[in-house]
């Protein structure tokens, strides 16, 4: 995992990263650990966590894996309790657990729409709410919500995920205002398509990947490391006066997505 940050940027911090066993959030977990942060990762499935927690521990930090579903408040309470008892507290929460699939709204059942909203939006609320007392006790608490760019456009087949991510962006702003007085910063990072992730493998066709590369002003998809570096910035003291912001990290892709002039 390569990063532009000096080692020790997050030394002494303790982070919980939901969805941290795979994809972008695994990359964030590894980058944070390489920066000296103790890290807990959670997921619904232990098999998604075990290989990553071994990689984290090999970086010399305290690391733990906690199985739990962000949709279930009892699970969430247990995840927070295990994290705090294992790491000794909580300074950083990354809300990364997400679910997605491609389906047009007309083919989506109420439960299909609701499932993604439950995981992404309500899960972000559930975990943030349960983490609050510990983030407050930290005195330098940070929440980072993983957003997207789908909701900035009329993304076909993504009514559920786009609505959920729009809700997350709103939550980022509200919690930043409500919790600023507790010394807690709340921000988001909004990746476009990221190479090597399950989301892109499952949701983006080979043809669409070529279109993305051709359309993107910076000429390619993001790497996981680039999203991890943006996340590190927002969770570190470098962003100590930044709150309520969702930082788009997509090489300018979404700005270019409406080419109505055909140029
Ligand atoms: C239509 C679907 C569907 C599909 C599921 N459903 N897949 N509807 N098209 N392809 C419907 C089901 O029919 C059901 O509704 C409801 O959704 C719940 O499905 P379950 O399988 O029971 O849910 P669950 O087991 O909880 O799984 C959640 C999931 C699943 C979101 C549906 O895909 C999942 O867990 N995925 C793994 C996590 C993941 O996707 N990570 C990548 C996120 S990528 P009914 O009415 O039949 O009961 C990301 C960014 C993407 O977030 C950015 C890309 C550029």
Tab-separated table of C-alpha atoms and ligand atoms in Angstrom:
chain	number	residue	atom	x	y	z
A	1	UNK	CA	0.000	0.000	0.000
A	2	UNK	CA	1.696	3.230	-1.096
A	3	UNK	CA	0.773	6.573	0.425
A	4	UNK	CA	2.064	10.132	0.175
A	5	UNK	CA	1.688	10.597	3.942
A	6	UNK	CA	4.537	10.334	6.427
A	7	UNK	CA	4.398	7.352	8.771
A	8	UNK	CA	2.921	8.182	12.145
A	9	UNK	CA	0.321	10.643	10.830
A	10	UNK	CA	-2.390	8.795	12.795
A	11	UNK	CA	-0.180	7.440	15.609
A	12	UNK	CA	-2.117	6.880	18.816
A	13	UNK	CA	-5.526	7.067	17.104
A	14	UNK	CA	-8.084	4.288	17.241
A	15	UNK	CA	-10.396	3.702	14.276
A	16	UNK	CA	-13.429	1.584	13.477
A	17	UNK	CA	-13.972	0.989	9.766
A	18	UNK	CA	-17.261	-0.685	8.836
A	19	UNK	CA	-16.952	-2.734	5.670
A	20	UNK	CA	-13.209	-2.630	6.328
A	21	UNK	CA	-12.455	-6.181	5.199
A	22	UNK	CA	-12.758	-5.576	1.472
A	23	UNK	CA	-12.458	-3.008	-1.304
A	24	UNK	CA	-11.977	0.678	-0.650
A	25	UNK	CA	-12.415	0.288	3.093
A	26	UNK	CA	-9.765	-2.439	3.282
A	27	UNK	CA	-7.450	0.054	1.571
A	28	UNK	CA	-8.367	2.742	4.100
A	29	UNK	CA	-7.784	0.302	6.972
A	30	UNK	CA	-4.331	-0.647	5.675
A	31	UNK	CA	-3.363	2.977	5.040
A	32	UNK	CA	-4.497	4.018	8.526
A	33	UNK	CA	-2.581	1.130	10.109
A	34	UNK	CA	0.541	2.033	8.126
A	35	UNK	CA	0.123	5.555	9.573
A	36	UNK	CA	0.199	4.147	13.114
A	37	UNK	CA	-3.541	3.895	13.788
A	38	UNK	CA	-5.030	0.965	15.717
A	39	UNK	CA	-7.864	-0.405	13.609
A	40	UNK	CA	-11.056	-2.413	14.117
A	41	UNK	CA	-12.893	-3.599	11.019
A	42	UNK	CA	-16.445	-4.910	10.844
A	43	UNK	CA	-18.577	-6.754	8.331
A	44	UNK	CA	-21.485	-9.138	8.197
A	45	UNK	CA	-19.170	-11.983	7.264
A	46	UNK	CA	-16.086	-13.151	9.190
A	47	UNK	CA	-14.506	-14.493	6.007
A	48	UNK	CA	-14.381	-10.899	4.700
A	49	UNK	CA	-12.490	-9.786	7.799
A	50	UNK	CA	-9.972	-12.447	8.775
A	51	UNK	CA	-7.407	-12.015	5.940
A	52	UNK	CA	-7.430	-8.228	6.327
A	53	UNK	CA	-7.075	-8.262	10.102
A	54	UNK	CA	-3.955	-10.411	9.702
A	55	UNK	CA	-2.526	-7.843	7.279
A	56	UNK	CA	-3.328	-5.044	9.732
A	57	UNK	CA	-1.674	-6.816	12.658
A	58	UNK	CA	1.418	-7.428	10.502
A	59	UNK	CA	1.814	-3.644	10.284
A	60	UNK	CA	2.450	-3.577	14.031
A	61	UNK	CA	-0.762	-1.956	15.248
A	62	UNK	CA	-3.574	-3.332	17.394
A	63	UNK	CA	-6.187	-4.792	15.069
A	64	UNK	CA	-9.458	-6.601	15.554
A	65	UNK	CA	-12.294	-7.974	13.469
A	66	UNK	CA	-15.895	-7.690	14.656
A	67	UNK	CA	-18.788	-9.401	12.904
A	68	UNK	CA	-21.997	-7.375	12.813
A	69	UNK	CA	-24.722	-6.019	10.548
A	70	UNK	CA	-25.011	-2.224	10.535
A	71	UNK	CA	-28.780	-2.623	9.998
A	72	UNK	CA	-29.201	-4.221	13.426
A	73	UNK	CA	-28.876	-1.847	16.396
A	74	UNK	CA	-27.932	-4.708	18.773
A	75	UNK	CA	-25.133	-5.790	16.432
A	76	UNK	CA	-23.973	-2.192	16.181
A	77	UNK	CA	-23.822	-1.797	19.966
A	78	UNK	CA	-21.751	-4.992	20.177
A	79	UNK	CA	-19.382	-3.842	17.420
A	80	UNK	CA	-18.782	-0.536	19.199
A	81	UNK	CA	-18.348	-2.234	22.601
A	82	UNK	CA	-15.800	-4.737	21.247
A	83	UNK	CA	-13.920	-2.012	19.395
A	84	UNK	CA	-13.670	0.204	22.467
A	85	UNK	CA	-12.683	-2.620	24.814
A	86	UNK	CA	-10.043	-3.941	22.389
A	87	UNK	CA	-8.551	-0.634	21.264
A	88	UNK	CA	-9.127	1.312	24.492
A	89	UNK	CA	-11.335	3.969	22.908
A	90	UNK	CA	-12.456	5.370	19.573
A	91	UNK	CA	-11.179	8.441	17.742
A	92	UNK	CA	-12.138	7.765	14.121
A	93	UNK	CA	-15.240	6.146	12.636
A	94	UNK	CA	-15.315	5.330	8.922
A	95	UNK	CA	-18.821	4.392	7.750
A	96	UNK	CA	-18.031	2.233	4.755
A	97	UNK	CA	-20.460	-0.684	4.921
A	98	UNK	CA	-22.573	-0.611	1.754
A	99	UNK	CA	-24.676	-2.797	-0.492
A	100	UNK	CA	-25.482	-2.294	-4.145
A	101	UNK	CA	-26.703	-3.868	-7.352
A	102	UNK	CA	-27.895	-2.516	-10.672
A	103	UNK	CA	-31.674	-2.416	-11.150
A	104	UNK	CA	-33.943	0.153	-12.757
A	105	UNK	CA	-36.544	1.586	-10.380
A	106	UNK	CA	-39.337	-0.168	-12.305
A	107	UNK	CA	-37.677	-3.538	-11.559
A	108	UNK	CA	-37.002	-2.796	-7.911
A	109	UNK	CA	-39.196	-4.144	-5.115
A	110	UNK	CA	-39.857	-2.047	-2.018
A	111	UNK	CA	-37.584	-4.425	-0.128
A	112	UNK	CA	-34.837	-4.091	-2.758
A	113	UNK	CA	-34.901	-0.288	-2.465
A	114	UNK	CA	-35.187	-0.453	1.309
A	115	UNK	CA	-32.365	-2.950	1.760
A	116	UNK	CA	-29.787	-0.621	0.228
A	117	UNK	CA	-31.143	2.399	2.119
A	118	UNK	CA	-31.059	0.322	5.314
A	119	UNK	CA	-27.429	-0.732	4.845
A	120	UNK	CA	-25.980	2.516	3.508
A	121	UNK	CA	-27.992	5.348	5.057
A	122	UNK	CA	-29.561	3.863	8.166
A	123	UNK	CA	-26.377	1.870	8.829
A	124	UNK	CA	-24.358	5.096	8.751
A	125	UNK	CA	-26.766	6.669	11.221
A	126	UNK	CA	-26.876	3.595	13.485
A	127	UNK	CA	-23.109	3.291	13.821
A	128	UNK	CA	-22.505	7.042	14.157
A	129	UNK	CA	-25.131	7.265	16.875
A	130	UNK	CA	-23.670	4.355	18.834
A	131	UNK	CA	-20.119	5.703	18.435
A	132	UNK	CA	-20.990	9.214	19.622
A	133	UNK	CA	-20.188	8.866	23.356
A	134	UNK	CA	-16.760	7.430	22.549
A	135	UNK	CA	-15.958	9.962	19.832
A	136	UNK	CA	-16.978	12.680	22.261
A	137	UNK	CA	-14.742	11.233	24.977
A	138	UNK	CA	-11.846	11.195	22.498
A	139	UNK	CA	-11.815	14.994	22.320
A	140	UNK	CA	-10.700	14.798	18.688
A	141	UNK	CA	-13.348	12.534	17.185
A	142	UNK	CA	-13.733	12.179	13.443
A	143	UNK	CA	-16.463	10.572	11.333
A	144	UNK	CA	-15.820	9.832	7.666
A	145	UNK	CA	-18.792	8.718	5.573
A	146	UNK	CA	-18.109	6.904	2.320
A	147	UNK	CA	-20.325	8.517	-0.287
A	148	UNK	CA	-20.367	8.319	-4.114
A	149	UNK	CA	-21.043	10.464	-7.178
A	150	UNK	CA	-24.127	8.480	-8.337
A	151	UNK	CA	-26.464	10.842	-6.505
A	152	UNK	CA	-25.053	13.918	-8.225
A	153	UNK	CA	-26.484	12.663	-11.526
A	154	UNK	CA	-29.475	10.679	-12.760
A	155	UNK	CA	-27.550	7.419	-12.661
A	156	UNK	CA	-29.561	4.676	-14.391
A	157	UNK	CA	-30.127	1.568	-12.258
A	158	UNK	CA	-29.049	3.298	-9.069
A	159	UNK	CA	-32.200	4.934	-7.637
A	160	UNK	CA	-31.737	3.020	-4.383
A	161	UNK	CA	-28.002	3.617	-3.918
A	162	UNK	CA	-28.152	7.218	-5.137
A	163	UNK	CA	-30.979	8.044	-2.725
A	164	UNK	CA	-29.028	6.411	0.101
A	165	UNK	CA	-25.812	8.276	-0.710
A	166	UNK	CA	-27.686	11.599	-1.013
A	167	UNK	CA	-29.059	10.916	2.453
A	168	UNK	CA	-25.558	10.185	3.713
A	169	UNK	CA	-24.296	13.503	2.329
A	170	UNK	CA	-27.124	15.249	4.162
A	171	UNK	CA	-26.306	13.393	7.364
A	172	UNK	CA	-22.675	14.461	7.010
A	173	UNK	CA	-23.708	18.118	7.014
A	174	UNK	CA	-26.212	17.836	9.855
A	175	UNK	CA	-23.941	15.836	12.158
A	176	UNK	CA	-21.052	18.208	11.442
A	177	UNK	CA	-23.186	21.041	12.794
A	178	UNK	CA	-24.737	19.124	15.695
A	179	UNK	CA	-21.485	17.497	16.851
A	180	UNK	CA	-18.970	20.270	16.141
A	181	UNK	CA	-19.426	21.478	19.715
A	182	UNK	CA	-18.259	18.071	20.931
A	183	UNK	CA	-14.987	18.490	19.033
A	184	UNK	CA	-16.117	15.970	16.435
A	185	UNK	CA	-15.551	16.585	12.726
A	186	UNK	CA	-17.847	14.841	10.238
A	187	UNK	CA	-16.875	14.614	6.581
A	188	UNK	CA	-17.423	12.406	3.561
A	189	UNK	CA	-15.349	11.113	0.700
A	190	UNK	CA	-17.089	10.511	-2.637
A	191	UNK	CA	-15.190	8.202	-4.951
A	192	UNK	CA	-16.119	7.706	-8.572
A	193	UNK	CA	-15.454	4.248	-10.019
A	194	UNK	CA	-12.416	2.704	-8.292
A	195	UNK	CA	-10.279	0.111	-10.038
A	196	UNK	CA	-9.993	-3.291	-8.380
A	197	UNK	CA	-13.136	-3.028	-6.238
A	198	UNK	CA	-16.078	-5.400	-6.041
A	199	UNK	CA	-18.392	-2.522	-6.946
A	200	UNK	CA	-16.642	-1.951	-10.285
A	201	UNK	CA	-16.188	-5.677	-10.973
A	202	UNK	CA	-19.886	-6.388	-10.407
A	203	UNK	CA	-21.567	-3.177	-11.540
A	204	UNK	CA	-19.471	-1.713	-14.365
A	205	UNK	CA	-19.172	-3.522	-17.699
A	206	UNK	CA	-15.880	-3.723	-19.620
A	207	UNK	CA	-17.284	-1.285	-22.221
A	208	UNK	CA	-18.357	1.146	-19.517
A	209	UNK	CA	-14.875	1.045	-18.011
A	210	UNK	CA	-13.434	2.159	-21.349
A	211	UNK	CA	-15.970	4.994	-21.555
A	212	UNK	CA	-15.045	6.048	-18.011
A	213	UNK	CA	-11.353	6.204	-18.883
A	214	UNK	CA	-12.098	8.161	-22.058
A	215	UNK	CA	-14.469	10.605	-20.291
A	216	UNK	CA	-12.450	11.214	-17.144
A	217	UNK	CA	-10.437	14.447	-17.362
A	218	UNK	CA	-7.559	12.645	-15.625
A	219	UNK	CA	-7.914	9.739	-18.056
A	220	UNK	CA	-8.493	6.738	-15.803
A	221	UNK	CA	-10.302	5.280	-12.818
A	222	UNK	CA	-9.127	5.971	-9.266
A	223	UNK	CA	-6.957	3.522	-7.386
A	224	UNK	CA	-7.882	2.337	-3.915
A	225	UNK	CA	-4.745	4.070	-2.590
A	226	UNK	CA	-5.989	7.429	-3.917
A	227	UNK	CA	-9.253	7.100	-2.000
A	228	UNK	CA	-7.312	6.023	1.092
A	229	UNK	CA	-5.062	9.093	0.847
A	230	UNK	CA	-8.073	11.443	0.626
A	231	UNK	CA	-9.579	9.643	3.615
A	232	UNK	CA	-6.320	9.976	5.529
A	233	UNK	CA	-6.312	13.710	4.874
A	234	UNK	CA	-9.867	14.132	6.167
A	235	UNK	CA	-9.223	11.987	9.269
A	236	UNK	CA	-5.869	13.548	10.126
A	237	UNK	CA	-4.996	16.835	11.782
A	238	UNK	CA	-4.212	18.210	8.304
A	239	UNK	CA	-8.006	18.658	8.007
A	240	UNK	CA	-8.479	19.926	11.577
A	241	UNK	CA	-10.676	22.849	10.441
A	242	UNK	CA	-12.600	20.885	7.793
A	243	UNK	CA	-16.067	19.631	8.700
A	244	UNK	CA	-19.349	19.043	6.883
A	245	UNK	CA	-17.584	18.514	3.564
A	246	UNK	CA	-17.932	15.617	1.129
A	247	UNK	CA	-14.771	15.522	-0.951
A	248	UNK	CA	-15.260	14.168	-4.468
A	249	UNK	CA	-12.278	12.038	-5.543
A	250	UNK	CA	-13.088	11.005	-9.122
A	251	UNK	CA	-10.528	12.686	-11.368
A	252	UNK	CA	-13.244	15.143	-12.473
A	253	UNK	CA	-15.386	12.386	-14.033
A	254	UNK	CA	-18.820	13.483	-12.869
A	255	UNK	CA	-18.262	17.089	-13.975
A	256	UNK	CA	-17.615	15.746	-17.460
A	257	UNK	CA	-20.549	13.337	-17.496
A	258	UNK	CA	-23.082	15.605	-19.180
A	259	UNK	CA	-21.675	16.268	-22.640
A	260	UNK	CA	-24.839	17.653	-24.190
A	261	UNK	CA	-22.891	19.673	-26.749
A	262	UNK	CA	-21.357	16.473	-28.127
A	263	UNK	CA	-17.859	17.941	-27.912
B	1	LIG	C1	-33.151	-6.338	-8.120
B	1	LIG	C2	-32.428	-7.159	-6.087
B	1	LIG	C3	-31.155	-7.471	-6.641
B	1	LIG	C4	-30.948	-7.177	-8.028
B	1	LIG	C5	-31.153	-8.039	-4.541
B	1	LIG	N1	-32.364	-7.531	-4.798
B	1	LIG	N2	-30.396	-8.012	-5.655
B	1	LIG	N3	-33.399	-6.593	-6.820
B	1	LIG	N4	-31.973	-6.607	-8.728
B	1	LIG	N5	-29.785	-7.433	-8.623
B	1	LIG	C6	-33.477	-7.419	-3.869
B	1	LIG	C7	-33.943	-8.800	-3.448
B	1	LIG	O1	-34.774	-9.385	-4.431
B	1	LIG	C8	-34.687	-8.497	-2.151
B	1	LIG	O2	-35.978	-7.965	-2.387
B	1	LIG	C9	-33.858	-7.365	-1.563
B	1	LIG	O3	-33.093	-6.813	-2.634
B	1	LIG	C10	-32.912	-7.864	-0.493
B	1	LIG	O4	-32.106	-8.878	-1.063
B	1	LIG	P1	-31.284	-9.916	-0.145
B	1	LIG	O5	-30.426	-10.717	-1.037
B	1	LIG	O6	-32.222	-10.615	0.780
B	1	LIG	O7	-30.435	-8.901	0.772
B	1	LIG	P2	-29.092	-9.140	1.525
B	1	LIG	O8	-28.740	-10.596	1.620
B	1	LIG	O9	-29.181	-8.369	2.784
B	1	LIG	O10	-27.995	-8.491	0.547
B	1	LIG	C11	-27.883	-7.099	0.374
B	1	LIG	C12	-27.567	-6.742	-1.065
B	1	LIG	C13	-26.407	-7.538	-1.633
B	1	LIG	C14	-27.291	-5.243	-1.110
B	1	LIG	C15	-28.863	-7.042	-1.858
B	1	LIG	O11	-26.194	-7.154	-2.985
B	1	LIG	C16	-25.126	-7.410	-0.893
B	1	LIG	O12	-25.045	-7.689	0.287
B	1	LIG	N6	-24.043	-7.064	-1.561
B	1	LIG	C17	-22.705	-7.115	-0.956
B	1	LIG	C18	-22.223	-5.787	-0.616
B	1	LIG	C19	-21.934	-4.935	-1.860
B	1	LIG	O13	-22.731	-4.943	-2.805
B	1	LIG	N7	-20.794	-4.181	-1.871
B	1	LIG	C20	-20.447	-3.327	-2.966
B	1	LIG	C21	-21.015	-1.982	-2.769
B	1	LIG	S1	-20.460	-0.960	-4.072
B	1	LIG	P3	-37.317	-8.893	-2.330
B	1	LIG	O14	-38.438	-7.956	-2.622
B	1	LIG	O15	-37.139	-9.953	-3.381
B	1	LIG	O16	-37.369	-9.457	-0.925
B	1	LIG	C22	-20.995	0.543	-3.779
B	1	LIG	C23	-20.529	1.652	-4.693
B	1	LIG	C24	-20.862	1.362	-6.088
B	1	LIG	O17	-21.702	0.782	-2.873
B	1	LIG	C25	-20.309	2.408	-7.037
B	1	LIG	C26	-20.176	1.860	-8.445
B	1	LIG	C27	-19.650	2.850	-9.444
